[in-house]
Coordinates of C-alpha atoms in Angstrom, one line a residue:
M1 CA -80.9 -8.5 58.1
L2 CA -78.0 -6.3 58.7
N3 CA -75.7 -8.3 56.5
R4 CA -78.3 -7.2 53.6
V5 CA -78.7 -3.6 54.7
D6 CA -74.7 -3.5 54.7
A7 CA -74.2 -4.9 51.2
M8 CA -77.1 -2.3 49.8
T9 CA -74.6 0.5 51.2
T10 CA -71.2 -0.2 51.1
P11 CA -70.9 0.1 47.2
R12 CA -67.0 -0.5 47.6
R13 CA -67.7 -4.2 47.9
P14 CA -66.7 -6.2 45.5
S15 CA -70.1 -7.8 44.5
W16 CA -71.2 -3.9 43.6
R17 CA -68.7 -3.6 40.9
R18 CA -69.7 -7.2 39.4
S19 CA -73.4 -6.4 39.6
R20 CA -72.4 -2.8 37.8
G21 CA -73.7 -0.5 40.6
R22 CA -77.2 -2.4 41.0
L23 CA -78.1 -3.1 44.9
P24 CA -78.5 -6.9 45.7
V25 CA -81.9 -8.0 45.3
A26 CA -82.4 -11.4 47.6
G27 CA -85.6 -12.5 45.9
T28 CA -87.8 -12.6 48.9
G29 CA -89.8 -10.0 48.3
D30 CA -89.4 -8.0 51.9
E31 CA -89.3 -4.4 52.0
L32 CA -85.9 -4.1 51.6
D33 CA -85.9 -6.1 48.3
R34 CA -88.6 -4.1 47.2
L35 CA -86.2 -0.3 47.7
A36 CA -83.3 -2.3 46.0
V37 CA -85.9 -2.8 43.1
H38 CA -86.9 0.6 43.0
L39 CA -83.5 1.8 43.4
N40 CA -82.4 -0.2 40.7
A41 CA -84.8 1.1 38.1
C42 CA -84.0 4.7 38.9
S43 CA -80.6 4.1 38.8
A44 CA -81.1 2.1 34.9
H45 CA -82.7 5.4 34.2
R46 CA -80.6 8.1 35.0
G47 CA -77.0 6.1 34.9
P48 CA -75.5 4.3 37.4
H49 CA -74.7 6.7 40.3
G50 CA -76.8 10.0 39.7
G51 CA -80.3 8.7 40.2
L52 CA -79.4 6.8 42.8
K53 CA -77.9 9.7 45.1
E54 CA -80.8 11.6 44.0
V55 CA -83.2 9.4 45.1
S56 CA -81.5 8.4 48.1
D57 CA -81.2 12.2 49.3
N58 CA -85.1 12.5 48.8
I59 CA -85.6 9.3 51.1
A60 CA -83.2 10.5 53.5
H61 CA -84.8 13.6 53.6
D62 CA -88.5 12.3 53.6
L63 CA -87.4 10.3 57.2
K64 CA -85.0 13.0 58.7
T65 CA -88.3 14.9 60.4
P66 CA -90.6 12.3 61.0
L67 CA -87.5 10.1 62.8
T68 CA -86.2 13.1 64.6
R69 CA -89.8 13.6 66.1
L70 CA -90.1 9.7 67.1
R71 CA -87.0 9.8 68.7
N72 CA -87.3 13.2 71.1
R73 CA -91.3 11.6 71.6
C74 CA -89.4 8.7 73.3
E75 CA -86.8 10.8 75.2
Q76 CA -89.4 13.3 76.4
A77 CA -91.1 10.0 77.7
L78 CA -87.9 8.5 79.7
R79 CA -87.4 11.8 81.2
G80 CA -90.7 13.8 81.9
S81 CA -93.5 10.4 82.6
K82 CA -95.0 10.6 85.7
G83 CA -95.9 6.9 85.5
D84 CA -97.9 4.2 83.3
S85 CA -100.4 6.5 81.7
D86 CA -97.8 8.7 80.4
Y87 CA -95.5 6.0 78.7
R88 CA -98.4 4.4 77.2
A89 CA -99.7 7.9 75.8
A90 CA -96.3 8.4 74.1
L91 CA -96.2 5.0 73.2
E92 CA -99.9 5.4 71.3
T93 CA -98.8 8.6 69.6
T94 CA -95.2 7.2 68.7
I95 CA -97.3 4.2 66.9
A96 CA -99.8 6.3 65.2
E97 CA -97.0 8.8 64.3
S98 CA -94.5 5.4 62.5
D99 CA -97.8 4.2 60.9
E100 CA -98.3 7.5 59.2
L101 CA -94.4 7.0 58.3
I102 CA -94.9 3.4 56.8
R103 CA -97.7 5.0 54.7
H104 CA -95.7 7.5 53.3
L105 CA -92.9 5.3 52.7
T106 CA -95.2 3.4 50.6
R107 CA -95.0 5.3 47.8
Y108 CA -91.4 4.7 47.0
S109 CA -92.1 0.9 46.7

């Protein structure tokens, strides 16, 4: 999976130039494929680079705050936990927030 992420995030690769700036789609229909299809469609409407940058900036902006909250909650649980119930509460909250983030991301697919 990381190879696919690398292929999507490294536009200097020869395969990127051959595909005229389109992100590779593996044909699996998974989340990475759906993201690549969506970004390719946005790029086609706004030129090879302008639309893609705008969409990726928007996605990064939308993800930054909730991911920071998830990270901080995990760090706080590791530093301040007094037992299994504290870990469980932190994990339950993190799972709930992850589910909300996943629902939010479905807007992009």
